[in-house]
CSV table of C-alpha atoms and ligand atoms in Angstrom, one decimal:
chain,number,residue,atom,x,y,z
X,18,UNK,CA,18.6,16.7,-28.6
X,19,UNK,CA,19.4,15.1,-25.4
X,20,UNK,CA,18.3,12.1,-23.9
X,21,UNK,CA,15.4,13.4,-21.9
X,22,UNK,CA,14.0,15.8,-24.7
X,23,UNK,CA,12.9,14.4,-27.8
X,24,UNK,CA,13.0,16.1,-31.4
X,25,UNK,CA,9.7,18.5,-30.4
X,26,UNK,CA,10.9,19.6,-27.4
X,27,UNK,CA,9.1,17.5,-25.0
X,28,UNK,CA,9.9,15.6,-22.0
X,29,UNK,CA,10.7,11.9,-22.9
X,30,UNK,CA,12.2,10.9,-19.9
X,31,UNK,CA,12.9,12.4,-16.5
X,32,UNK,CA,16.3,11.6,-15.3
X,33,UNK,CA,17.7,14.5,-13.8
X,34,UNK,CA,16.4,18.6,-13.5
X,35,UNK,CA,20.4,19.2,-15.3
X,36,UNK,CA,19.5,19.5,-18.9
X,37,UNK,CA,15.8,20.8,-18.6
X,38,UNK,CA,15.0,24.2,-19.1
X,39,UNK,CA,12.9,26.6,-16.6
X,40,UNK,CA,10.1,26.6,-19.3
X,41,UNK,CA,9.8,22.9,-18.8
X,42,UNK,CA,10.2,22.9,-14.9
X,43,UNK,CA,7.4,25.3,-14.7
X,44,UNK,CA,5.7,23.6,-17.4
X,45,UNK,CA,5.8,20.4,-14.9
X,46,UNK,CA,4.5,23.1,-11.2
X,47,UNK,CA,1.5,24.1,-13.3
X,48,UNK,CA,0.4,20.5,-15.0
X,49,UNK,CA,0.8,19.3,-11.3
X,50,UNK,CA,-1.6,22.3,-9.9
X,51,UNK,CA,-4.3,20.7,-12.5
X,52,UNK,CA,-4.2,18.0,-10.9
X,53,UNK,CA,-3.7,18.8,-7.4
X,54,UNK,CA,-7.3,19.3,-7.1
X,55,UNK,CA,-8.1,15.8,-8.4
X,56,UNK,CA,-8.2,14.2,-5.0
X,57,UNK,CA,-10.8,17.0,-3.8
X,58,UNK,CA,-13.3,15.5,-6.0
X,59,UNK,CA,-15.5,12.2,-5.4
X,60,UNK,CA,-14.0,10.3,-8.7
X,61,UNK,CA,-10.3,10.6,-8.3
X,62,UNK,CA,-9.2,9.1,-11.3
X,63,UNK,CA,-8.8,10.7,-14.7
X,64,UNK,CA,-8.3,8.2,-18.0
X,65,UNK,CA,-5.0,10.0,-19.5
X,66,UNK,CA,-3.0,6.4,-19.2
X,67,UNK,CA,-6.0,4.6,-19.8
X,68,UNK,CA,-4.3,1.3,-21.6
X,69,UNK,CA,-0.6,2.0,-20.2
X,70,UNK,CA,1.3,-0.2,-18.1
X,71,UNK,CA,3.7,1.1,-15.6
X,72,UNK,CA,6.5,-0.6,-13.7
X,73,UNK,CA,7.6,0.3,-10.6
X,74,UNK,CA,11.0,-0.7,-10.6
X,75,UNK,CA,12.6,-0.4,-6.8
X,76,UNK,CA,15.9,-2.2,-6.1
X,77,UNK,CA,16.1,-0.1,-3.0
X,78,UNK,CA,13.7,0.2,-0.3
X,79,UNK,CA,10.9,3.5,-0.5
X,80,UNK,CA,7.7,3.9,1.3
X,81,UNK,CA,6.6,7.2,0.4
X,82,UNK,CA,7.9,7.4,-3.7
X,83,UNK,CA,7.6,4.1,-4.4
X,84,UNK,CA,3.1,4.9,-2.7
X,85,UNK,CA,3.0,8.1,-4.7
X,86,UNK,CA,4.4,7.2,-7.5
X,87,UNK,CA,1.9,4.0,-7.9
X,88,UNK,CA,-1.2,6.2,-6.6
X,89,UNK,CA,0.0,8.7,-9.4
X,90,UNK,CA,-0.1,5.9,-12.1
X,91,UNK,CA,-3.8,4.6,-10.9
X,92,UNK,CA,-4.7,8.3,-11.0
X,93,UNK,CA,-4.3,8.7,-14.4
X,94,UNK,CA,-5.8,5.3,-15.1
X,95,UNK,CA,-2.9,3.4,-16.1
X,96,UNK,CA,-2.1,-0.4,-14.6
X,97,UNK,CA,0.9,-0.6,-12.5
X,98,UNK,CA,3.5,-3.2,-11.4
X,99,UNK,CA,5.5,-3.3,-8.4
X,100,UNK,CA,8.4,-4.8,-8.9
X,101,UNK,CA,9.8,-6.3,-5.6
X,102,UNK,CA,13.5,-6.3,-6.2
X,103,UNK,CA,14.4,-8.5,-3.4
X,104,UNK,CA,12.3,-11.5,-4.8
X,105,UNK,CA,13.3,-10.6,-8.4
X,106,UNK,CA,15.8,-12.5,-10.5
X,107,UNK,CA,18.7,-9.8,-9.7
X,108,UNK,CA,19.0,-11.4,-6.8
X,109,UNK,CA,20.3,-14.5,-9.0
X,110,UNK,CA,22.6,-12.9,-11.0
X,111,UNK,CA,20.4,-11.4,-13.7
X,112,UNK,CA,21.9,-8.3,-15.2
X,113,UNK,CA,20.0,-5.4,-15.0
X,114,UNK,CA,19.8,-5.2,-19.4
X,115,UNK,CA,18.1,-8.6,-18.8
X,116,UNK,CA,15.3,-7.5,-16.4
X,117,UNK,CA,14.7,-4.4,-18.4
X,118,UNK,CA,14.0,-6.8,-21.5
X,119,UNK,CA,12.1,-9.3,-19.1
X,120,UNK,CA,9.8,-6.6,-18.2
X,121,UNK,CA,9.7,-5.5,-21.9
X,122,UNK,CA,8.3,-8.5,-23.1
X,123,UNK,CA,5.3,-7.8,-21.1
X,124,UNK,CA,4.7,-4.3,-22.8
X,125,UNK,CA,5.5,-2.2,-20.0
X,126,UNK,CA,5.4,1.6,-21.1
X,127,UNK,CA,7.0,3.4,-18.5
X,128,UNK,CA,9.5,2.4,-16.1
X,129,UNK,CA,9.8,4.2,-12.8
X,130,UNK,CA,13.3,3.5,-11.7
X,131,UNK,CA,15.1,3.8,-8.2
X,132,UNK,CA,18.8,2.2,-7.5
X,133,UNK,CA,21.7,3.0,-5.6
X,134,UNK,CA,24.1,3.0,-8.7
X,135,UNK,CA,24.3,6.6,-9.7
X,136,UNK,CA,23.3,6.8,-13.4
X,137,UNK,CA,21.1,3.6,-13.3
X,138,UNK,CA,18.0,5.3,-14.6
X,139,UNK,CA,20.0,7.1,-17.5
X,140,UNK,CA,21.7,3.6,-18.4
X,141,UNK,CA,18.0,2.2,-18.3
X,142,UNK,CA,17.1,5.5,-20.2
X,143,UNK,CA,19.3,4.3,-23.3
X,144,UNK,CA,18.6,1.1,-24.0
X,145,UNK,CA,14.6,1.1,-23.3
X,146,UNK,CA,12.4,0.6,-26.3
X,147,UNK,CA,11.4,3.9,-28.4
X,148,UNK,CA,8.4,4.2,-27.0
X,149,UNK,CA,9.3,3.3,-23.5
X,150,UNK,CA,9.6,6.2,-20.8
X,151,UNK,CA,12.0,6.2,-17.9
X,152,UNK,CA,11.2,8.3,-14.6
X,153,UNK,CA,14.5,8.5,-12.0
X,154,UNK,CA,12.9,7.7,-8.9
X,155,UNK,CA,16.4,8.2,-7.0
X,156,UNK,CA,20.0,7.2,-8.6
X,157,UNK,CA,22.4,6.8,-5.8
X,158,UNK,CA,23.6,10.3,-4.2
X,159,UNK,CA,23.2,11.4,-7.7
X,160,UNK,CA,20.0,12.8,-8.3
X,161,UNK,CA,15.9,12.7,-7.5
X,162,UNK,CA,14.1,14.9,-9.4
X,163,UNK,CA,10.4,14.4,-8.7
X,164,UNK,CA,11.4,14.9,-5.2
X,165,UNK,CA,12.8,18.4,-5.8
X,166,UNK,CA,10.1,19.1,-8.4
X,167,UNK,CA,7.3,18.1,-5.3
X,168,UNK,CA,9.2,20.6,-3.1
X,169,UNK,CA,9.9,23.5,-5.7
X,170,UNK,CA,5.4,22.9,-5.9
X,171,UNK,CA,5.3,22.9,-2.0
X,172,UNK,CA,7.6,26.3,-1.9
X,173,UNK,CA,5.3,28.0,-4.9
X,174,UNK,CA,2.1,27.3,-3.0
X,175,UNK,CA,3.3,28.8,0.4
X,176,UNK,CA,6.1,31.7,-1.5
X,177,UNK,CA,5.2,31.9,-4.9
X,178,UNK,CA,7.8,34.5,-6.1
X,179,UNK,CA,11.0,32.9,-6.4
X,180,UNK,CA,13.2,35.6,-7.0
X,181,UNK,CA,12.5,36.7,-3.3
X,182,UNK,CA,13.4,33.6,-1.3
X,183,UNK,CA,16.5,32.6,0.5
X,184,UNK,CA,16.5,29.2,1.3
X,185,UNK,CA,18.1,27.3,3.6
X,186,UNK,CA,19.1,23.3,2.7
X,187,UNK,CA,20.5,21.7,6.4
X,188,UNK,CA,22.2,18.3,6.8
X,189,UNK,CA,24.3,15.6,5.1
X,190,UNK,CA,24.0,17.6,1.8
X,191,UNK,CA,27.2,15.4,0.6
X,192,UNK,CA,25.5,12.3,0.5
X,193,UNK,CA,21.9,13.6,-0.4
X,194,UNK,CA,20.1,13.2,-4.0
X,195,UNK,CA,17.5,15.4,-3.0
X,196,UNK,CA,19.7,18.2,-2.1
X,197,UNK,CA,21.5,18.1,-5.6
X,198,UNK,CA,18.4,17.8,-7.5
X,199,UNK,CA,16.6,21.1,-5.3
X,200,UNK,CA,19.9,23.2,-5.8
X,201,UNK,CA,19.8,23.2,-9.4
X,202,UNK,CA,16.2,23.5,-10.0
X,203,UNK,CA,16.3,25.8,-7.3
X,204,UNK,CA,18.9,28.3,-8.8
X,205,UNK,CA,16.5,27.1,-12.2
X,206,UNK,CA,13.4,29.4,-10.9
X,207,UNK,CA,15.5,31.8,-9.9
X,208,UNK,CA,15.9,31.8,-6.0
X,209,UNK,CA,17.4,34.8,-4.6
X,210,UNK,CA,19.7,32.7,-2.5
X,211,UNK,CA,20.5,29.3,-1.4
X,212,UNK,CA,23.0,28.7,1.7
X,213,UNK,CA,23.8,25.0,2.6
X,214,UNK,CA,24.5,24.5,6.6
X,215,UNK,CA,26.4,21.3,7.9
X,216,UNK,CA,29.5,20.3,9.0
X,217,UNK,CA,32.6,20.6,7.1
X,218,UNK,CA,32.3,16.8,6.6
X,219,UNK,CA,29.1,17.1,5.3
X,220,UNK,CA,29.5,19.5,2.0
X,221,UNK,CA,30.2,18.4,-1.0
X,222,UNK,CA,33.8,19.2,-2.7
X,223,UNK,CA,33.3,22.5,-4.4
X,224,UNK,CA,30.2,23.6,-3.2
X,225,UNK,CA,30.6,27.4,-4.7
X,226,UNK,CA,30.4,25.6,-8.2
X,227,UNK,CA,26.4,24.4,-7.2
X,228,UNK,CA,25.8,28.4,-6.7
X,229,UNK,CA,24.9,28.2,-3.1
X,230,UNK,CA,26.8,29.6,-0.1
X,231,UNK,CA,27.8,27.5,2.6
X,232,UNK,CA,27.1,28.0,6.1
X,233,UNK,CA,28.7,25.8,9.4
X,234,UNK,CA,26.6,27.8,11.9
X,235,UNK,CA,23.1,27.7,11.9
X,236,UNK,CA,22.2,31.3,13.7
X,237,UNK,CA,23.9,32.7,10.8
X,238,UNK,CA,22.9,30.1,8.4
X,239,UNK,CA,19.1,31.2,9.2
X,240,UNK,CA,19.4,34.4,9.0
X,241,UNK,CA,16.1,36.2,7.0
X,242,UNK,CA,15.8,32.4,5.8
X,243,UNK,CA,12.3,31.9,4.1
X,244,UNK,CA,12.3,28.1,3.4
X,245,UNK,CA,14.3,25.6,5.8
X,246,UNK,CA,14.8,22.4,4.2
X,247,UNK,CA,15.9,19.7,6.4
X,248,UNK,CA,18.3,16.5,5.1
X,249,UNK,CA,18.3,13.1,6.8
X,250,UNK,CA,21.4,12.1,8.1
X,251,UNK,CA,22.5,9.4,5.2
X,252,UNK,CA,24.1,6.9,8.2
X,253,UNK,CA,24.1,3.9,5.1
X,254,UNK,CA,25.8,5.9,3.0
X,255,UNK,CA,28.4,7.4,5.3
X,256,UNK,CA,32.2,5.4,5.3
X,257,UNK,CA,34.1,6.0,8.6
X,258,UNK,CA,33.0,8.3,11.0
X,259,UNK,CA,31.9,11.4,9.7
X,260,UNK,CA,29.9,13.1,12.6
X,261,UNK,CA,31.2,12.9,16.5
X,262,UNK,CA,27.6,11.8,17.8
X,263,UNK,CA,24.3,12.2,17.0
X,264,UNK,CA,23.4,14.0,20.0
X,265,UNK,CA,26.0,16.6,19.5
X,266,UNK,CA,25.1,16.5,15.2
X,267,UNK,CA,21.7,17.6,16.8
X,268,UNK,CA,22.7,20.3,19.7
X,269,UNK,CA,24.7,21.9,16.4
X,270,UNK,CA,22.6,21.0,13.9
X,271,UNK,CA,19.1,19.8,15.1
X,272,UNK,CA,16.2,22.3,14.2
X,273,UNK,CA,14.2,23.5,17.6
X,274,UNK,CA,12.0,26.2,19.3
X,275,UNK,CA,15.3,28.2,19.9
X,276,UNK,CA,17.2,27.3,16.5
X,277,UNK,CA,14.1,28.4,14.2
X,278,UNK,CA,13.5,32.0,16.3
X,279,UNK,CA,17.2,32.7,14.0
X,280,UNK,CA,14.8,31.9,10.5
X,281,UNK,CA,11.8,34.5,9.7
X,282,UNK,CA,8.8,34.6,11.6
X,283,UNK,CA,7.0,33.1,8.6
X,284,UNK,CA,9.4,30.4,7.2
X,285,UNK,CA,8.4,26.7,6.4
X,286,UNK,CA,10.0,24.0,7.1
X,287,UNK,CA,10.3,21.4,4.9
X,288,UNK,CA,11.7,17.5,5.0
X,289,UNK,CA,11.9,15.2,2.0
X,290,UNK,CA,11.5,12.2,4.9
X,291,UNK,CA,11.9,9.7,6.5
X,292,UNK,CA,12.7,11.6,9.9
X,293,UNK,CA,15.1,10.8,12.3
X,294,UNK,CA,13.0,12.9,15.3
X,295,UNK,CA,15.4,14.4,17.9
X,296,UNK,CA,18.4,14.5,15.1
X,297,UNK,CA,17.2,16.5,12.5
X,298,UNK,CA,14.6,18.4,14.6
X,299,UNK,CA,12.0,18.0,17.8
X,300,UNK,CA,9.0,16.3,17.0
X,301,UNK,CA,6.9,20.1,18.0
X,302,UNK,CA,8.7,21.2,14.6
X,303,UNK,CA,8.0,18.2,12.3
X,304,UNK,CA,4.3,18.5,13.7
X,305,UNK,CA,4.1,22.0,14.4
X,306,UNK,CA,2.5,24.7,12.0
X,307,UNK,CA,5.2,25.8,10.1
X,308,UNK,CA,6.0,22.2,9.1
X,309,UNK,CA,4.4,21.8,5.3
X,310,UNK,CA,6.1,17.8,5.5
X,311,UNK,CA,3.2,16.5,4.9
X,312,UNK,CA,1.6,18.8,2.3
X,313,UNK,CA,5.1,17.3,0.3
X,314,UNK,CA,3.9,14.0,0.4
X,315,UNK,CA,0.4,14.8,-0.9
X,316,UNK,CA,1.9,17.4,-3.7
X,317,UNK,CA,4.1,14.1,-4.6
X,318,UNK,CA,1.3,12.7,-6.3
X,319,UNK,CA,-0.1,15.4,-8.5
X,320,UNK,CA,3.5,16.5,-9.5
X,321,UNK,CA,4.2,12.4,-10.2
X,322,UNK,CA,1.4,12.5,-12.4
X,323,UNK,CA,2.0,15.8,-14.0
X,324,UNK,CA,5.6,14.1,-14.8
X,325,UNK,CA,4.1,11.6,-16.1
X,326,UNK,CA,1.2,12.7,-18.1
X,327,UNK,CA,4.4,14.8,-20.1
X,328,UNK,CA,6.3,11.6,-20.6
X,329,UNK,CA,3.7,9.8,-22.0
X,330,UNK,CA,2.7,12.9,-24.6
X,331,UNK,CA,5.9,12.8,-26.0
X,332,UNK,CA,5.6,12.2,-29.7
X,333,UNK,CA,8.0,9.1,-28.9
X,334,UNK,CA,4.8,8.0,-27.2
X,335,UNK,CA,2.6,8.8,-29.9
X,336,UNK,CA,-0.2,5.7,-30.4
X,337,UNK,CA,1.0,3.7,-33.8
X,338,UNK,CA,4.7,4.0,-32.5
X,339,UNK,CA,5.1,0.6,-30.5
L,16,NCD,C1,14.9,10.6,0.1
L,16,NCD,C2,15.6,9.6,-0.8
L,16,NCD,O1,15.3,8.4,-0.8
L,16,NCD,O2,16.5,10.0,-1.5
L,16,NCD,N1,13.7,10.2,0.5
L,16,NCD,C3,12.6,10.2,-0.3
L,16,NCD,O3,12.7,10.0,-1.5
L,16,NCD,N2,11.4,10.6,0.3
L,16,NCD,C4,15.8,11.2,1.2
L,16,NCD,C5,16.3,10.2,2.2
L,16,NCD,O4,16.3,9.0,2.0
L,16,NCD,O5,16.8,10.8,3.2
């Protein structure tokens, strides 16, 4: 049993896509299309959590997970509390065992964790309460796997049959969550092919061990390329100069008019956001018709509560367990 499964084989706790199985990743695509059509209808709430109390807990700054993670919660009925980390008692010296008990005390039942200490959420993860669940909302450059779950569901919609795609992941994969969290539950479903394209200062040390092929030119890079998914240029995570300039990162790099024509005519490009416009790509890309950006924020929330509709029916969670 591992630490995100419990003895019936469900998801307790969503830490990282290592460890699941495909069943359960595409368990988690088609909960989330069930409830992709929620915010179609004139009552957008459903009472799954009805009675459950979720935390937000952010001790690093997020617009759009921290938004669709608490939209998620209120979807499903549940009552939700932001933590605002800057204001909170870490900032006095409080250890983080001691918040997590703090928060306890007021019967949360799910905590929704983001930090920039790889492993926080699985260190949160083993000392919660039995019937507390813990959803990774971002662990340093370590992992973020409702992001890549939200983009695995916003690739399905537009390409549904895997084992057909190349995809293309572009940027500062060395520093990116996101990126490690797509490449596995990308080679998971069963992708024909995944190339990474950045610099040489960009890619992570053995990069053949992820199962991808790495690319420093992005003609070649795109080449028959279904799904182009840009990276954010992690400048707060970079020590030293890593780039020469972000005007030349972008002539090499940056995805235009002219760089795309090298992808197929019917690719999508995807970001997981916040843009930097005129480094990663024009603004006629981000906002043009192939761009499904977007569509990945809105696909956020039904896969956020698909996660966390599982979580909760864990038997851990079982009423008469708390
Ligand atoms: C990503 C993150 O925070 O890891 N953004 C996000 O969750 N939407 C990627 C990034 O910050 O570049």
């Amino acid at each position: 049993m591992s630490l995100q499964i419990d003895e019936q084989g469900k998801l307790k706790h969503f830490l990282s896509i290592d460890g699941l199985s495909q069943t359960i990743l595409t368990d988690i695509l088609n909960t989330a299309e069930s409830f992709a059509i929620i915010p179609e209808q004139s009552i957008k709430k459903v009472p799954l959590l009805r009675g459950k109390t979720i935390v937000n807990l952010f001790f690093e700054a997020s617009t759009r997970t921290r938004t669709t993670f608490e939209l998620a919660a209120k979807r499903l009925s549940a009552d939700v509390l932001n933590i605002n980390i800057d204001a909170s008692a870490t900032a006095k010296g409080e250890t983080l065992l001691d918040t997590l008990r703090t928060i306890e005390a007021m019967h949360a039942d799910m905590f929704v964790v983001r930090h920039n200490q790889s492993g926080a959420a699985h260190f949160i993860a083993r000392h919660v309460r039995p019937h507390v669940s813990v959803l990774n909302a971002g662990d340093g450059s370590h992992s973020h796997p409702t992001q890549a779950m939200l983009d695995m569901f916003t690739i399905r919609r537009h390409k549904p049959e895997f084992s057909r795609l190349r995809v293309a992941i572009i940027g500062d994969v060395l520093h990116s969550r996101v990126a490690r969290s797509q490449i596995i539950a990308l080679n998971m479903l069963g992708v024909h092919e995944i190339r990474i394209i950045a610099p040489k200062t960009l890619i992570p040390a053995e990069p053949h061990c992820l199962g991808v092929h790495v690319y420093h030119d992005l003609q070649t890079g795109l080449k028959d390329i279904d799904v182009v998914i840009m990276l954010r240029l992690q400048k707060e995570r970079m020590q030293g100069a890593m780039l020469p300039s972000e005007g030349e990162y972008f002539q090499l790099y940056g995805l235009t008019e002219k760089s795309l024509a090298y992808a197929k005519d019917d690719a999508i490009i995807m970001h997981p956001g916040p843009i930097n416009r005129g480094v990663e790509m024009t603004s006629a890309i981000a906002d043009g018709p192939r761009s499904v950006i977007l569509q990945q924020v809105s696909h956020g929330i039904a896969v956020r509560m698909a996660v966390m509709s599982m979580t909760m029916r864990s038997g851990a969670n079982a009423p008469g367990d708390h």
